[in-house]
PDB file of C-alpha atoms in Angstrom:
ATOM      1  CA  UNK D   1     125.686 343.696  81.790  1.00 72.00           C
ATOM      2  CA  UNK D   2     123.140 346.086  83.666  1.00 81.00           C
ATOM      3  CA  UNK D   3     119.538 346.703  81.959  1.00 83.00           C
ATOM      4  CA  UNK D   4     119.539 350.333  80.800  1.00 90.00           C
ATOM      5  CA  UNK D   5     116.573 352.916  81.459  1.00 92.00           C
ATOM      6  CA  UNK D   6     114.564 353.960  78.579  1.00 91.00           C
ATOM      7  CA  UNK D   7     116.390 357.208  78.371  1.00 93.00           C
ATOM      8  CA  UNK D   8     119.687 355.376  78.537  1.00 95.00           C
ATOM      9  CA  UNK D   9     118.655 353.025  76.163  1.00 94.00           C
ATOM     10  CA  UNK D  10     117.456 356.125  73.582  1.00 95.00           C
ATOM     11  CA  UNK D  11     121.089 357.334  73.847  1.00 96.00           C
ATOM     12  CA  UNK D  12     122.867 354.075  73.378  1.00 97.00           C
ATOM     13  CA  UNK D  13     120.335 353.718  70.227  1.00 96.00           C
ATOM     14  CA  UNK D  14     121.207 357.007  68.826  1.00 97.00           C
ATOM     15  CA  UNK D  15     125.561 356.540  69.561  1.00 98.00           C
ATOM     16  CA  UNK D  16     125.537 353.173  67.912  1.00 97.00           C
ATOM     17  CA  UNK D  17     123.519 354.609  64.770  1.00 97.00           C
ATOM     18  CA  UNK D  18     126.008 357.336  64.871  1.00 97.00           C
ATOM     19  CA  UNK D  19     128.883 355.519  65.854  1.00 97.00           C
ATOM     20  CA  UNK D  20     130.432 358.401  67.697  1.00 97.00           C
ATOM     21  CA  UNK D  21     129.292 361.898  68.614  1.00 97.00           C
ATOM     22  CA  UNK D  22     129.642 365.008  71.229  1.00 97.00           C
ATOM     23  CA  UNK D  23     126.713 365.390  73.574  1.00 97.00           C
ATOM     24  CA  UNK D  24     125.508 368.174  71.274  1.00 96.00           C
ATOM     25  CA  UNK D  25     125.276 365.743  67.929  1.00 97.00           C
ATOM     26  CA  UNK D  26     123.032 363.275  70.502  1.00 97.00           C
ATOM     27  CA  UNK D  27     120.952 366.294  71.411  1.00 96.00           C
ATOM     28  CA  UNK D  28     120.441 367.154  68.124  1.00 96.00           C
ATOM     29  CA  UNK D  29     119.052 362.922  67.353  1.00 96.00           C
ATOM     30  CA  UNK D  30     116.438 362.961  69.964  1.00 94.00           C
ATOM     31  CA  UNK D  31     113.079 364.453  68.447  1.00 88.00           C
ATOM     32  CA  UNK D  32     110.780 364.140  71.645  1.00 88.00           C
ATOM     33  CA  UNK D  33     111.287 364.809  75.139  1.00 88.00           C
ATOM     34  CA  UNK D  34     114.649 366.600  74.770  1.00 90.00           C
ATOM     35  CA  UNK D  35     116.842 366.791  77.789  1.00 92.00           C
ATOM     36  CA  UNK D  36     118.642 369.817  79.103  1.00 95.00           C
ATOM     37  CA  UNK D  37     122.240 369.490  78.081  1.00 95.00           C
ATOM     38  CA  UNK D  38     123.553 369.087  81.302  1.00 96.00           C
ATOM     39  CA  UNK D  39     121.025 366.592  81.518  1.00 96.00           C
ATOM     40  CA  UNK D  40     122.052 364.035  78.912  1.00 97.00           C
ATOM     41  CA  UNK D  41     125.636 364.803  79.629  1.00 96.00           C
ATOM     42  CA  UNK D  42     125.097 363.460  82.955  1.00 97.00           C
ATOM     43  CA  UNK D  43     123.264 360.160  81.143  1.00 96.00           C
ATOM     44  CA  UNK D  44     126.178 359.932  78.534  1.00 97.00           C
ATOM     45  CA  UNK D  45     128.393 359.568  82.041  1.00 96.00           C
ATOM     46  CA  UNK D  46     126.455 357.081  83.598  1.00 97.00           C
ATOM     47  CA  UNK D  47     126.497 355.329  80.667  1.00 97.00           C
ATOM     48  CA  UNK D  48     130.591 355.490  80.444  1.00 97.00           C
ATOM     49  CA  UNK D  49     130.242 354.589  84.573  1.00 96.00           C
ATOM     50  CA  UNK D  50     128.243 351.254  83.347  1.00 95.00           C
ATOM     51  CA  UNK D  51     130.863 349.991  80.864  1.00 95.00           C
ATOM     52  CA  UNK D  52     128.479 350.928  77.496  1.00 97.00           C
ATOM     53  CA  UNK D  53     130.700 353.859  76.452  1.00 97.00           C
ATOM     54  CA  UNK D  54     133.903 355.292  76.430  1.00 97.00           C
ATOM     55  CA  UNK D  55     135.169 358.574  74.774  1.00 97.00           C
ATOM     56  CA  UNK D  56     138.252 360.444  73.616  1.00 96.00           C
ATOM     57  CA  UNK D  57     138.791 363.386  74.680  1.00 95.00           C
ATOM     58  CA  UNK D  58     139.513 366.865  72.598  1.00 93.00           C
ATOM     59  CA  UNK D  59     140.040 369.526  74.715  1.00 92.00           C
ATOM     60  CA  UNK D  60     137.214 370.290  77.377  1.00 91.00           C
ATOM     61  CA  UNK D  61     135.201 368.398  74.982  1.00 94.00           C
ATOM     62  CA  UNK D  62     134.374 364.601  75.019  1.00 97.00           C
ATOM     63  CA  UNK D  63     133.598 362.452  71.771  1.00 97.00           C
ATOM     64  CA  UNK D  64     131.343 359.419  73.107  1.00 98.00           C
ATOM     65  CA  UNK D  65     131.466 356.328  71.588  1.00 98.00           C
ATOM     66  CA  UNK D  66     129.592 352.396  72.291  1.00 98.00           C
ATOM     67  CA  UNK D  67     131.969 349.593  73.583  1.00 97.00           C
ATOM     68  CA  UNK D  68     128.859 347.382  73.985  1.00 95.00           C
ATOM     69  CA  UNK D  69     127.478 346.254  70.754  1.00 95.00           C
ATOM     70  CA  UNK D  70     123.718 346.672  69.869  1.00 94.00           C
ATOM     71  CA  UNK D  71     123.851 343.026  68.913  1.00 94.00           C
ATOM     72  CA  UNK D  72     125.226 341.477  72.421  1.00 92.00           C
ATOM     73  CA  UNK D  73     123.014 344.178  74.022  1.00 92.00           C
ATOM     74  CA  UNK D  74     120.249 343.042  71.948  1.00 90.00           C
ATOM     75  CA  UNK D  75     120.589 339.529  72.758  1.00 90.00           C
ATOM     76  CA  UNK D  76     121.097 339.639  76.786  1.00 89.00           C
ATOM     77  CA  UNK D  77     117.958 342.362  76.339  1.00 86.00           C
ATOM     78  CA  UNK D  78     115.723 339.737  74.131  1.00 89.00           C
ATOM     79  CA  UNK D  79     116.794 336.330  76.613  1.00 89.00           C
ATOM     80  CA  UNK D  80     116.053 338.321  79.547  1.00 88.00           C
ATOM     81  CA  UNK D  81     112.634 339.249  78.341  1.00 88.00           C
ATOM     82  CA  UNK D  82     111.995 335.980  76.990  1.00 92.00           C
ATOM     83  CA  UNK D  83     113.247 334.114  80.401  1.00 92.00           C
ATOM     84  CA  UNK D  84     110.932 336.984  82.229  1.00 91.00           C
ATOM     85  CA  UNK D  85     107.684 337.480  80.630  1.00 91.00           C
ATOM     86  CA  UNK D  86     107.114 334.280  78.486  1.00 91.00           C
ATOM     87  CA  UNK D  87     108.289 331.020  80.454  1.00 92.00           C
ATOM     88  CA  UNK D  88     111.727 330.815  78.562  1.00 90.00           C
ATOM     89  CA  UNK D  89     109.605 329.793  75.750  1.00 90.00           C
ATOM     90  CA  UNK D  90     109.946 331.218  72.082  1.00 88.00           C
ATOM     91  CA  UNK D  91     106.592 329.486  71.716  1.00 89.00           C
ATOM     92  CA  UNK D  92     105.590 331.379  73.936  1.00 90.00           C
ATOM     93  CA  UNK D  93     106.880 334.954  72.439  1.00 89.00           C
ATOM     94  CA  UNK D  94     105.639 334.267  68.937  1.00 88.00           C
ATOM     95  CA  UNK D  95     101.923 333.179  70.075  1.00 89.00           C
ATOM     96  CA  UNK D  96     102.052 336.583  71.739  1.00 89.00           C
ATOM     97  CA  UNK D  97     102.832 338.312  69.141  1.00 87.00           C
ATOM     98  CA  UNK D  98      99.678 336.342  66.753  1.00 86.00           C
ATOM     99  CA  UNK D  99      97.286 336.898  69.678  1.00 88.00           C
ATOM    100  CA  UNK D 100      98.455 340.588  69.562  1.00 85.00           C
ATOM    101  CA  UNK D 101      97.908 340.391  65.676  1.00 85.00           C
ATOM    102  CA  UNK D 102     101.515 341.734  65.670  1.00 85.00           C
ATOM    103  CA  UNK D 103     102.226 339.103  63.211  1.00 86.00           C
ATOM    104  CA  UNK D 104     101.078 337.795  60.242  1.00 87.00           C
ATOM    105  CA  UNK D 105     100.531 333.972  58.930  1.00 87.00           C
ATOM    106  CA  UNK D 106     102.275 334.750  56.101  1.00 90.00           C
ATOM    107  CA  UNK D 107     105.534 336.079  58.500  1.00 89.00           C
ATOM    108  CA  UNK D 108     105.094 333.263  60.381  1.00 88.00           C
ATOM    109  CA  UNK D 109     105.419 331.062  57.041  1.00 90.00           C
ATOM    110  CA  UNK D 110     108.531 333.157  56.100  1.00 90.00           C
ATOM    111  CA  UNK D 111     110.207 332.327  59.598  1.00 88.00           C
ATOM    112  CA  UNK D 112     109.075 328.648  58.968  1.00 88.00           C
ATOM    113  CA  UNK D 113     111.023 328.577  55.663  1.00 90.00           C
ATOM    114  CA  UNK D 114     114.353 330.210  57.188  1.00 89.00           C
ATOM    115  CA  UNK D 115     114.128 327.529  60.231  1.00 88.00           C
ATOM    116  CA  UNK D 116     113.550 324.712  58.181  1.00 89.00           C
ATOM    117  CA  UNK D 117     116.181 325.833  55.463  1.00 89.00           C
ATOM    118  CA  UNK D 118     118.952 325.877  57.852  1.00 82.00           C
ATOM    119  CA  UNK D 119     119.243 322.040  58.553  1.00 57.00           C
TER     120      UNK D 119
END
């Protein structure tokens, strides 16, 4: 699975909220930084070209949809960052995040509780 680029990943965020949608229900999700149209149709195509999407066609018209899940997405995304950036270490990721004050004591307490309750 190849790493998206921010815009690609802002598209594949908006088709899996929507499910499926034209280029001009994608344009109409993104708030900032709109592309031309010709623009994110060309994106929405790379996208198919990468294995992410697919569509049916209707017409001259193309309905895209995601054949990549957010979750598997999600994961590859999350192990490659861990692997990357903290030393393969979840130790690492979540004392990040409590240096950062990204995350509180009583979180950390609540993710605690859910490891411990799953033996």
């Amino acid at each position: 699975m190849q790493k998206l680029t921010n815009k690609e990943e802002e598209i594949m965020q908006i088709l899996w909220k929507l499910e499926k949608a034209f280029v001009k229900e994608i344009m109409a999700e993104i708030k900032e930084d709109q592309p031309h149209y010709n623009t994110l149709s060309t994106i929405v195509r790379i996208l198919e070209e990468k294995g992410f999407v697919a569509h049916n066609a209707f017409g001259n018209s193309h309905q895209y949809y995601p054949i990549v899940a957010m979750e598997d997405y999600r994961k590859r995304f999350m192990t490659t960052a861990i692997n990357n950036y903290f030393d393969s270490s979840y130790k690492n990721l979540v004392s990040f995040f409590a240096e950062e004050e990204k995350i509180s004591a009583d979180e950390l307490r609540e993710i605690l509780d859910m490891i411990e309750n799953k033996k």
